[in-house]
XYZ file of C-alpha atoms in Angstrom:
669
model
C 0.000 0.000 0.000
C 1.428 3.350 -0.955
C 3.036 5.387 1.803
C 1.962 8.582 0.034
C -1.632 9.556 0.591
C -3.469 11.544 -2.029
C -5.273 14.794 -1.640
C -4.592 18.411 -0.902
C -4.371 19.951 2.534
C -6.505 22.635 4.036
C -5.601 25.850 2.219
C -2.686 27.673 3.778
C -4.018 30.073 6.385
C -2.833 33.609 6.810
C 0.396 33.802 8.765
C -0.410 34.026 12.438
C 0.061 32.172 15.663
C -0.522 28.905 13.885
C -1.543 25.583 15.414
C -0.229 24.652 18.831
C -0.085 21.007 19.905
C -2.696 20.096 22.435
C -1.623 18.868 25.831
C -0.994 15.169 25.766
C -0.735 15.034 22.013
C 1.583 12.359 20.768
C 5.002 13.595 19.768
C 6.819 12.589 16.640
C 10.315 11.397 16.375
C 12.995 12.376 14.046
C 16.142 11.352 12.476
C 19.397 12.867 11.454
C 20.194 13.239 7.758
C 23.661 12.337 6.554
C 25.441 14.594 4.107
C 25.301 13.582 0.468
C 29.019 13.583 0.073
C 32.236 12.883 1.848
C 33.978 14.743 4.656
C 37.568 15.166 3.626
C 40.661 16.503 5.275
C 43.008 19.078 3.767
C 46.376 17.910 2.599
C 49.354 19.804 3.936
C 51.441 18.838 0.920
C 50.608 16.869 -2.200
C 51.584 13.291 -2.733
C 54.820 12.934 -4.676
C 54.792 10.456 -7.519
C 55.303 7.092 -5.868
C 53.312 5.036 -8.312
C 50.491 4.635 -5.819
C 46.984 5.095 -7.056
C 44.364 6.870 -4.977
C 40.826 5.610 -5.059
C 37.540 7.322 -4.484
C 36.173 6.480 -1.056
C 32.938 8.332 -0.691
C 30.952 7.506 2.407
C 27.449 8.211 3.567
C 25.709 6.789 0.520
C 21.943 6.970 0.574
C 20.642 3.694 1.925
C 18.756 1.402 -0.380
C 15.180 2.493 -0.673
C 12.831 0.300 1.277
C 9.824 -1.545 -0.035
C 6.487 -0.458 1.436
C 4.374 -3.001 3.215
C 4.549 -5.103 6.386
C 8.095 -5.482 7.547
C 10.343 -6.298 10.430
C 12.784 -3.779 11.883
C 14.722 -2.131 9.046
C 17.223 0.724 8.983
C 16.868 1.038 12.718
C 13.101 1.543 12.539
C 10.992 -0.779 14.695
C 8.876 -3.023 12.541
C 5.359 -1.778 11.975
C 2.668 -2.199 9.414
C 2.502 0.393 6.701
C -0.725 2.298 7.204
C -0.815 3.654 3.671
C -3.500 6.162 2.936
C -5.179 5.812 6.331
C -2.073 7.098 8.099
C -2.902 10.607 7.010
C -5.527 10.770 9.714
C -3.612 9.165 12.559
C -2.897 12.589 14.058
C -4.564 15.930 14.279
C -8.263 15.301 13.780
C -8.139 11.690 12.607
C -11.362 10.762 14.385
C -14.940 11.832 13.901
C -15.338 15.573 14.328
C -18.132 17.382 16.098
C -19.404 18.871 12.853
C -19.772 15.401 11.364
C -21.855 14.258 14.335
C -24.060 17.323 14.043
C -24.505 16.675 10.320
C -25.588 13.109 11.073
C -28.112 14.366 13.600
C -29.465 16.851 11.075
C -29.860 14.049 8.520
C -31.877 11.983 11.013
C -33.990 15.006 11.943
C -34.773 15.718 8.282
C -36.036 12.169 7.773
C -38.089 12.201 10.977
C -39.640 15.546 10.092
C -40.740 14.207 6.697
C -42.417 11.054 8.005
C -46.181 11.066 7.481
C -46.109 14.000 5.069
C -46.461 12.104 1.867
C -44.250 9.940 -0.267
C -42.633 12.690 -2.400
C -41.534 14.661 0.650
C -40.262 11.540 2.400
C -38.235 10.496 -0.661
C -36.776 13.995 -0.947
C -35.872 13.933 2.745
C -34.171 10.561 2.335
C -32.142 11.885 -0.603
C -31.070 14.952 1.378
C -30.165 12.811 4.388
C -28.178 10.414 2.217
C -26.261 13.317 0.692
C -25.512 14.808 4.111
C -24.306 11.484 5.503
C -22.156 10.840 2.427
C -20.515 14.256 2.571
C -19.872 14.040 6.308
C -19.057 10.373 6.780
C -17.657 8.847 3.583
C -13.931 8.573 2.945
C -12.442 8.592 -0.537
C -8.746 7.726 -0.938
C -8.131 8.286 2.739
C -9.917 11.635 3.137
C -13.393 12.654 4.193
C -15.571 13.629 1.253
C -16.227 17.093 2.707
C -12.455 17.666 2.790
C -12.209 16.748 -0.877
C -15.056 19.129 -1.665
C -13.300 21.935 0.214
C -10.075 21.300 -1.679
C -11.931 21.207 -5.001
C -13.758 24.452 -4.227
C -10.497 26.195 -3.403
C -8.861 24.795 -6.528
C -11.641 26.055 -8.791
C -12.079 29.503 -7.258
C -8.489 30.685 -6.743
C -6.089 32.080 -9.312
C -3.990 29.220 -10.700
C -2.127 30.679 -13.693
C 0.864 33.001 -14.065
C 1.348 34.410 -17.541
C 4.274 34.558 -19.923
C 7.331 36.655 -18.960
C 6.076 37.287 -15.426
C 8.834 38.371 -13.053
C 9.511 36.969 -9.546
C 7.315 39.703 -8.053
C 4.421 38.322 -10.091
C 5.213 34.836 -8.820
C 5.133 36.137 -5.241
C 1.733 37.709 -5.890
C 0.486 34.315 -7.099
C 1.652 32.250 -4.109
C 1.233 34.933 -1.406
C -1.432 37.432 -2.521
C -1.078 40.813 -0.876
C 2.587 40.392 0.042
C 4.916 43.293 -0.718
C 8.713 43.512 -0.593
C 10.590 46.598 0.527
C 14.048 47.447 1.809
C 15.009 48.154 5.405
C 18.092 48.104 7.623
C 18.813 44.663 9.058
C 22.045 43.370 10.568
C 24.082 46.398 9.563
C 22.950 46.825 5.973
C 19.970 47.078 3.626
C 17.876 43.941 3.392
C 14.575 42.857 1.915
C 11.541 42.497 4.158
C 8.479 40.703 2.849
C 5.378 42.096 4.528
C 1.814 40.763 4.499
C -1.209 40.715 6.767
C 0.368 38.043 8.945
C 3.706 39.665 9.690
C 7.170 40.400 8.307
C 9.758 38.051 6.817
C 13.515 38.431 6.317
C 15.529 36.035 4.152
C 19.025 34.789 5.004
C 21.064 32.782 2.502
C 23.524 30.390 4.123
C 27.044 29.854 2.838
C 29.837 32.054 1.533
C 29.247 32.696 -2.191
C 32.956 33.226 -2.754
C 33.984 29.886 -1.245
C 34.124 27.576 -4.248
C 35.762 24.572 -2.567
C 33.350 21.895 -1.415
C 35.566 19.516 0.524
C 34.066 20.065 3.987
C 30.543 20.136 5.366
C 29.187 22.336 8.125
C 26.261 21.567 10.372
C 23.131 23.709 10.191
C 21.280 24.074 13.507
C 17.738 22.750 13.556
C 15.199 25.561 13.057
C 13.803 25.014 16.558
C 17.238 25.805 18.011
C 17.042 29.274 16.436
C 13.753 30.210 18.114
C 14.141 32.562 21.088
C 12.678 31.753 24.478
C 9.048 32.959 24.555
C 8.444 36.018 26.688
C 6.460 39.243 26.871
C 9.209 41.126 25.018
C 9.401 38.595 22.162
C 6.758 38.515 19.413
C 5.602 35.147 18.074
C 8.122 33.824 15.540
C 8.360 31.224 12.806
C 11.679 29.938 11.461
C 11.813 28.122 8.126
C 14.860 26.275 6.796
C 14.633 25.632 3.073
C 17.073 23.199 1.476
C 17.244 22.675 -2.274
C 19.477 20.284 -4.161
C 20.062 18.492 -7.432
C 21.558 15.014 -7.822
C 24.660 14.230 -9.829
C 24.470 12.997 -12.447
C 21.195 14.705 -13.270
C 18.430 12.433 -14.636
C 18.850 13.866 -18.140
C 22.597 13.103 -18.217
C 22.397 9.649 -19.705
C 24.795 7.642 -21.815
C 28.503 8.329 -21.596
C 28.222 11.410 -19.394
C 25.974 9.968 -16.707
C 27.608 6.544 -16.606
C 31.102 7.989 -16.282
C 30.207 10.401 -13.479
C 28.310 7.687 -11.638
C 31.450 5.546 -11.792
C 33.405 8.456 -10.346
C 31.134 9.318 -7.403
C 28.842 6.293 -7.087
C 26.002 8.837 -6.975
C 26.954 9.986 -3.482
C 27.708 13.649 -4.193
C 25.030 16.245 -4.857
C 25.565 18.439 -7.875
C 24.264 21.633 -6.274
C 22.784 22.602 -2.933
C 21.261 25.710 -1.457
C 20.066 26.711 2.005
C 17.870 29.700 2.862
C 16.415 30.734 6.218
C 13.149 32.656 6.432
C 12.537 34.491 9.712
C 8.962 35.657 10.258
C 7.670 37.824 13.100
C 3.915 37.409 13.427
C 1.413 40.102 14.160
C -0.129 39.727 17.603
C -2.062 41.750 20.134
C 0.145 44.344 21.764
C 2.646 44.468 18.896
C 2.483 47.465 16.581
C 4.002 47.776 13.135
C 6.740 49.991 14.553
C 7.565 47.446 17.266
C 7.739 44.434 14.941
C 10.442 45.893 12.711
C 13.154 46.260 15.417
C 12.107 42.880 16.815
C 12.773 41.321 13.407
C 16.109 43.139 13.102
C 17.194 41.946 16.546
C 16.175 38.368 15.771
C 18.111 38.406 12.491
C 21.249 39.728 14.213
C 21.015 37.025 16.877
C 20.566 34.265 14.277
C 23.521 35.539 12.209
C 25.720 35.377 15.321
C 24.358 31.939 16.198
C 25.153 30.525 12.763
C 28.716 31.864 12.868
C 30.908 30.040 10.298
C 27.925 29.339 8.042
C 28.001 32.988 6.915
C 24.315 33.851 6.909
C 23.700 36.872 4.663
C 20.480 38.921 4.683
C 19.282 39.280 1.095
C 18.478 42.617 -0.481
C 15.336 43.202 -2.518
C 16.695 42.171 -5.962
C 18.502 39.148 -4.499
C 15.455 38.053 -2.480
C 13.175 38.158 -5.519
C 15.781 36.337 -7.605
C 16.108 33.604 -4.971
C 12.325 33.175 -4.827
C 12.211 32.731 -8.598
C 15.145 30.311 -8.681
C 13.811 28.172 -5.845
C 10.442 27.983 -7.617
C 12.273 27.071 -10.887
C 10.525 30.001 -12.535
C 12.294 31.304 -15.634
C 9.634 33.644 -16.967
C 7.634 30.879 -18.618
C 3.951 30.379 -17.721
C 3.055 28.692 -14.443
C -0.154 26.677 -14.302
C -1.609 24.567 -11.506
C -3.676 21.526 -12.442
C -5.181 19.009 -10.046
C -2.339 16.426 -10.064
C 0.685 18.715 -10.532
C 2.141 22.145 -11.189
C 3.685 23.140 -14.516
C 6.407 25.794 -14.643
C 7.732 26.223 -18.150
C 9.158 22.860 -19.238
C 9.159 21.449 -15.697
C 6.441 19.552 -13.867
C 6.341 19.733 -10.074
C 4.486 17.956 -7.284
C 4.314 18.858 -3.601
C 3.945 16.744 -0.476
C 3.486 17.233 3.258
C 4.764 14.920 5.972
C 1.752 13.872 8.051
C 3.270 10.991 9.995
C 6.774 11.624 11.336
C 9.525 8.965 11.362
C 10.233 6.886 14.432
C 12.175 8.622 17.198
C 15.906 7.981 17.191
C 16.029 5.781 14.091
C 19.438 6.202 12.389
C 17.889 6.022 8.931
C 15.369 8.708 9.876
C 18.113 11.046 11.056
C 19.561 10.882 7.537
C 16.241 11.634 5.871
C 16.913 15.127 4.500
C 20.105 14.404 2.495
C 18.496 11.232 1.170
C 15.551 13.326 0.012
C 17.886 15.743 -1.765
C 19.476 12.789 -3.605
C 16.187 11.595 -5.145
C 16.238 11.047 -8.940
C 14.488 14.321 -9.763
C 15.682 17.389 -11.608
C 15.553 19.226 -8.275
C 14.231 18.518 -4.786
C 13.218 21.136 -2.223
C 12.712 20.354 1.470
C 11.118 22.806 3.901
C 11.315 22.539 7.698
C 9.188 25.204 9.386
C 8.967 25.602 13.167
C 6.917 27.817 15.438
C 5.541 29.750 16.960
C 5.945 28.074 20.361
C 3.181 28.210 22.929
C 2.907 31.580 24.644
C 3.616 29.993 28.040
C 6.760 28.293 26.701
C 5.536 24.784 27.479
C 5.853 21.956 24.990
C 7.658 21.779 21.675
C 6.934 24.247 18.913
C 4.765 22.855 16.106
C 6.832 21.669 13.163
C 5.934 21.182 9.513
C 7.864 19.405 6.791
C 7.103 19.723 3.086
C 8.779 18.332 -0.029
C 8.607 19.500 -3.637
C 9.882 17.476 -6.591
C 10.614 19.009 -9.992
C 11.176 16.921 -13.109
C 11.563 17.394 -16.836
C 8.638 15.101 -17.681
C 5.718 13.345 -16.043
C 7.501 10.003 -16.487
C 10.570 11.303 -14.644
C 8.301 12.767 -11.959
C 6.571 9.410 -11.493
C 9.921 7.693 -10.935
C 10.929 10.331 -8.381
C 7.577 10.126 -6.573
C 7.866 6.347 -6.284
C 11.391 6.689 -4.883
C 10.163 9.327 -2.440
C 7.392 7.035 -1.215
C 9.747 4.122 -0.648
C 12.249 6.322 1.153
C 9.766 7.886 3.569
C 7.998 4.592 4.210
C 11.366 2.982 4.927
C 11.991 5.358 7.841
C 8.485 4.982 9.247
C 6.835 8.146 7.941
C 3.907 9.004 5.697
C 3.498 11.782 3.147
C 0.354 13.311 1.707
C 0.443 14.363 -1.913
C -1.211 17.769 -2.180
C -3.399 17.073 -5.212
C -5.686 20.019 -5.826
C -3.479 22.276 -3.699
C -0.044 22.186 -5.328
C 0.021 25.985 -5.471
C -0.291 26.026 -1.680
C 2.433 23.388 -1.633
C 4.637 25.646 -3.763
C 4.077 28.496 -1.312
C 4.989 26.153 1.542
C 8.295 25.255 -0.126
C 9.377 28.839 -0.773
C 11.137 30.899 1.921
C 8.150 32.932 3.097
C 7.377 30.953 6.308
C 3.623 30.859 5.746
C 1.464 29.275 8.411
C -0.548 26.253 7.332
C -2.792 23.788 9.080
C -1.047 20.607 10.182
C 1.922 21.560 12.353
C 2.819 18.825 14.830
C 5.000 18.605 17.874
C 8.333 17.048 16.892
C 10.629 17.316 19.880
C 13.491 15.192 18.502
C 14.297 17.173 15.350
C 17.403 18.631 16.980
C 19.358 15.453 16.199
C 18.643 15.553 12.473
C 21.871 15.983 10.523
C 21.393 19.105 8.429
C 24.582 20.061 6.613
C 25.859 22.309 3.859
C 29.081 22.546 1.909
C 30.009 19.361 0.041
C 28.012 19.590 -3.175
C 29.643 20.501 -6.456
C 31.557 19.078 -9.396
C 34.104 16.463 -8.400
C 37.598 17.386 -9.588
C 39.379 14.452 -7.998
C 40.373 12.883 -4.699
C 42.717 13.899 -1.914
C 45.388 11.640 -0.426
C 42.792 10.039 1.866
C 40.503 9.147 -1.029
C 37.998 11.873 -0.139
C 36.287 13.876 -2.843
C 37.517 17.341 -3.814
C 34.599 19.268 -5.302
C 34.253 22.779 -6.681
C 31.166 24.942 -7.039
C 31.517 26.178 -10.599
C 27.956 27.391 -10.987
C 26.359 30.039 -8.778
C 24.047 33.071 -9.044
C 26.983 35.087 -10.402
C 29.659 34.442 -12.984
C 32.694 32.287 -12.159
C 36.113 32.759 -13.757
C 38.333 29.674 -13.897
C 41.836 29.338 -15.319
C 43.267 25.926 -16.153
C 47.009 25.725 -16.788
C 47.841 22.364 -18.304
C 46.253 21.274 -21.522
C 43.252 20.263 -23.556
C 42.817 16.833 -21.980
C 42.324 18.226 -18.488
C 39.880 20.785 -19.905
C 37.926 18.014 -21.629
C 37.811 16.075 -18.368
C 36.315 19.075 -16.557
C 33.833 19.667 -19.379
C 32.667 16.052 -19.271
C 32.114 16.203 -15.517
C 30.326 19.553 -15.744
C 27.880 18.035 -18.224
C 26.947 15.442 -15.593
C 25.682 18.337 -13.467
C 23.339 19.355 -16.278
C 25.561 22.096 -17.687
C 25.591 23.194 -21.301
C 29.133 23.291 -22.699
C 30.261 25.680 -25.436
C 33.883 25.676 -26.645
C 35.587 28.710 -28.185
C 38.734 27.323 -29.760
C 41.338 28.122 -32.368
C 42.191 24.412 -32.692
C 38.901 22.608 -33.356
C 40.685 19.433 -34.476
C 41.902 18.912 -30.906
C 38.290 18.960 -29.692
C 36.403 17.163 -32.461
C 37.151 13.569 -31.318
C 35.985 14.463 -27.815
C 32.803 16.088 -29.095
C 31.987 13.072 -31.284
C 32.604 10.639 -28.434
C 30.578 12.489 -25.829
C 27.535 13.786 -27.606
C 25.219 15.755 -25.339
C 21.602 15.611 -24.205
C 19.623 17.702 -26.659
C 22.482 18.149 -29.140
C 26.252 18.312 -29.528
C 28.861 20.567 -27.944
C 29.165 23.684 -30.143
C 32.678 24.532 -31.322
C 32.816 28.229 -32.176
C 35.694 30.515 -33.200
C 37.337 32.764 -30.603
C 35.582 36.046 -30.017
C 32.102 34.930 -31.059
C 29.760 36.044 -28.256
C 27.377 33.768 -26.396
C 24.003 35.231 -25.429
C 23.710 36.322 -21.808
C 20.377 34.497 -21.539
C 22.087 31.108 -21.949
C 22.518 29.506 -18.543
C 20.020 28.994 -15.723
C 20.113 27.561 -12.217
C 19.066 24.114 -13.460
C 21.013 24.258 -16.732
C 24.108 26.447 -16.241
C 26.665 27.207 -18.936
C 30.340 26.231 -19.044
C 32.106 28.369 -21.644
C 35.515 26.874 -22.464
C 37.905 29.437 -23.959
C 40.846 27.696 -25.632
C 42.296 30.555 -27.653
C 45.681 31.561 -26.253
C 46.388 34.389 -23.804
C 43.230 36.203 -22.738
C 42.894 39.600 -21.040
C 41.347 39.501 -17.594
C 37.605 40.123 -17.499
C 36.885 43.411 -15.763
C 33.082 43.228 -15.879
C 31.078 40.480 -14.166
C 29.471 38.018 -16.525
C 25.953 36.584 -16.423
C 24.727 34.471 -13.529
C 25.034 30.686 -13.734
C 27.942 30.876 -16.182
C 31.471 29.601 -15.605
C 34.208 30.634 -18.038
C 37.102 28.162 -18.208
C 40.218 29.693 -19.782
C 42.625 26.979 -20.971
C 46.342 27.713 -21.160
C 48.972 25.226 -22.314
C 51.648 27.217 -20.502
C 51.718 30.064 -18.014
C 53.416 33.234 -19.247
C 53.775 36.722 -17.775
C 50.888 37.797 -20.030
C 48.582 35.426 -18.121
C 49.427 36.628 -14.610
C 46.761 39.344 -14.465
C 44.009 36.952 -15.604
C 45.232 34.300 -13.155
C 45.225 36.711 -10.220
C 41.639 37.759 -11.016
C 40.343 34.211 -11.458
C 37.872 32.925 -8.886
C 39.342 29.445 -9.239
C 42.670 28.180 -10.575
C 43.379 24.588 -11.614
C 47.073 23.913 -12.144
C 48.697 20.805 -13.555
C 52.442 20.242 -12.867
C 54.324 23.438 -13.733
C 57.870 24.297 -14.683
C 59.902 26.269 -12.169
C 59.356 29.609 -13.913
C 55.616 28.954 -14.192
C 55.408 27.964 -10.533
C 57.060 31.227 -9.526
C 54.532 33.210 -11.571
C 51.607 31.225 -10.144
C 52.870 31.561 -6.587
C 53.096 35.325 -6.916
C 49.718 35.727 -8.643
C 47.831 33.463 -6.223
C 49.729 34.217 -3.021
C 50.825 30.613 -2.461
C 54.090 31.362 -0.703
C 56.281 28.304 -0.157
C 53.557 25.949 -1.394
C 54.330 27.084 -4.944
C 57.444 24.900 -4.942
C 55.252 21.796 -4.834
C 53.657 22.753 -8.150
C 56.753 21.404 -9.918
C 56.784 18.059 -8.080
C 53.240 16.735 -8.143
C 52.280 13.719 -10.254
C 51.317 14.266 -13.863
C 47.731 13.166 -13.134
C 47.346 15.582 -10.219
C 46.194 19.199 -10.063
C 46.381 22.022 -7.569
C 43.021 23.710 -6.978
C 43.264 27.266 -5.624
C 40.438 29.489 -4.415
C 41.164 32.680 -2.452
C 44.596 31.380 -1.392
C 43.078 28.112 -0.163
C 45.017 25.284 -1.811
C 43.888 21.700 -2.351
C 45.716 18.875 -4.109
C 43.618 16.463 -6.135
C 44.297 13.250 -8.037
C 42.141 13.459 -11.174
C 41.217 9.738 -10.950
C 39.763 9.326 -14.459
C 37.093 6.680 -14.860
C 37.426 3.889 -17.456
C 35.098 5.813 -19.774
C 37.112 9.016 -19.350
C 40.371 7.147 -19.946
C 39.020 5.643 -23.167
C 37.477 8.881 -24.412
C 40.170 11.370 -23.397
C 43.256 9.365 -22.505
C 45.569 10.036 -19.605
C 44.900 13.647 -18.518
C 48.579 14.529 -18.327
C 49.851 17.926 -19.345
C 50.606 18.303 -23.032
């Protein structure tokens, strides 16, 4: 029986105090997600050529997806029978409600009142009574019929379409009608504040955008840990942690590209990840508009200090709107909600809400979030929203969890939904698919911290492993076998210089394609690239080979399909103007000359194969490597130095069998 129940939720209510668990209500457990990736240590010096071969040793692989149905203990979860669609009503109003009893009494009264008043009136009364009983007491696919009717009425009457070329502000108006965004001073600088009838929201993006090395993960505190202690001087608050990720290889990267990258990482490294915090102060009696604003500013400052090394950055108005659009996968194409799914341009999306939490303390449940982000979808978004706590400070704050899957086709979405059901059932939880209310589900998986019906007490969420920092494109392995990844693609342009040769550039291009990137090559030596292009192919077409200097449109490259522009055309002047977002420019140099020093010093990322002594001196000066520059002449021919903001990592390229056959040994020259 499917662990995902069908049917939409109650429509999202206006942001406010929200539901508070009743005394004695059962509490849900939790689990701690493991990072999709591998913690690695930093080498002090590179390995010198000893003939040894490093291997990829990536830990924390997503566990095998379970099979729904009766089972014994599995993945640390005590054995229990899968409750399928009925589990949706095991908490929070699962039983008969007072209104249903009253409706039944009215049905009986209608029949009794019609007795003795003639056959037509009695028949009419029986029909009315039957209809009332059916609406109040019949379940269809695990939900009361009156709930289905409420969902259908909301689906039919609300706005469900966003037109062509609508901007992120239009998207916000669709998912949160009446909300406005303006700028204010938060945490020492201008920041966006989203304001609606329920309160004010500030957005914090986690992670340093300039840190392009992904060889270490950092823990994110559970949202409940960021809530202040309730008191008369603290307004009611909601904290939402939104995590978005894409797998690697992406589902569309089939054939040579996908198979090779899967051999390299065993599917254990995410291609991209993103974390955003939404902090909402709720309107309440005794709190004026003027009082809420400094309360929000103080809360944001406290959270920024609490997060420390995670580098939480309040977003300004343009950045906040851009993030909302990117997290919704909205690229200006029409958005339309139908009953079973949501269409946004070429993508189809489906939303879900967790209605039955995993078993307390189960190891597999603690790793739930990273396993969700590794599902075989184009992108997965997970929302954890907590608060507000009870005014008296007793009991755990109500917690909601929602999941949104995006896919390139309905067939791909079906595969991802099935995998999602098996995963959640395997850790002892149950999801409800929000059919008829996917627009509300979209709003619940955007960083606006809306209040919705269904929050539950979940006191053990603090031990869930929520991490950030390891996703990216795998360059190679360190001396311990851990993955060295780089974040080539981000909401701004990335400048990369590779000093070595065409083969190393082709290796990076092949691996970037596994992350869903488009690759365009500007080259003055097309014959050096043509065998590679013929051997690789590409989803949706081939890799274009264009002459140096031919421009590429700024519109090419999105969050889900970024652009890698390979420039293999001799010495290049350093770019002085920032390029488009979601574009990485890889400048390939066979040798490092004084003419390249300026471009190298301005590069966001440098990848260096073994250098000659004169080249190493130039690189050391340009990148500020100090004494480490001497090692650039002594590393193995299949190793590279990866440099980002004077942080140096040594990586063994570790080509896969497919890469070795297609490209050859990625040695310099």
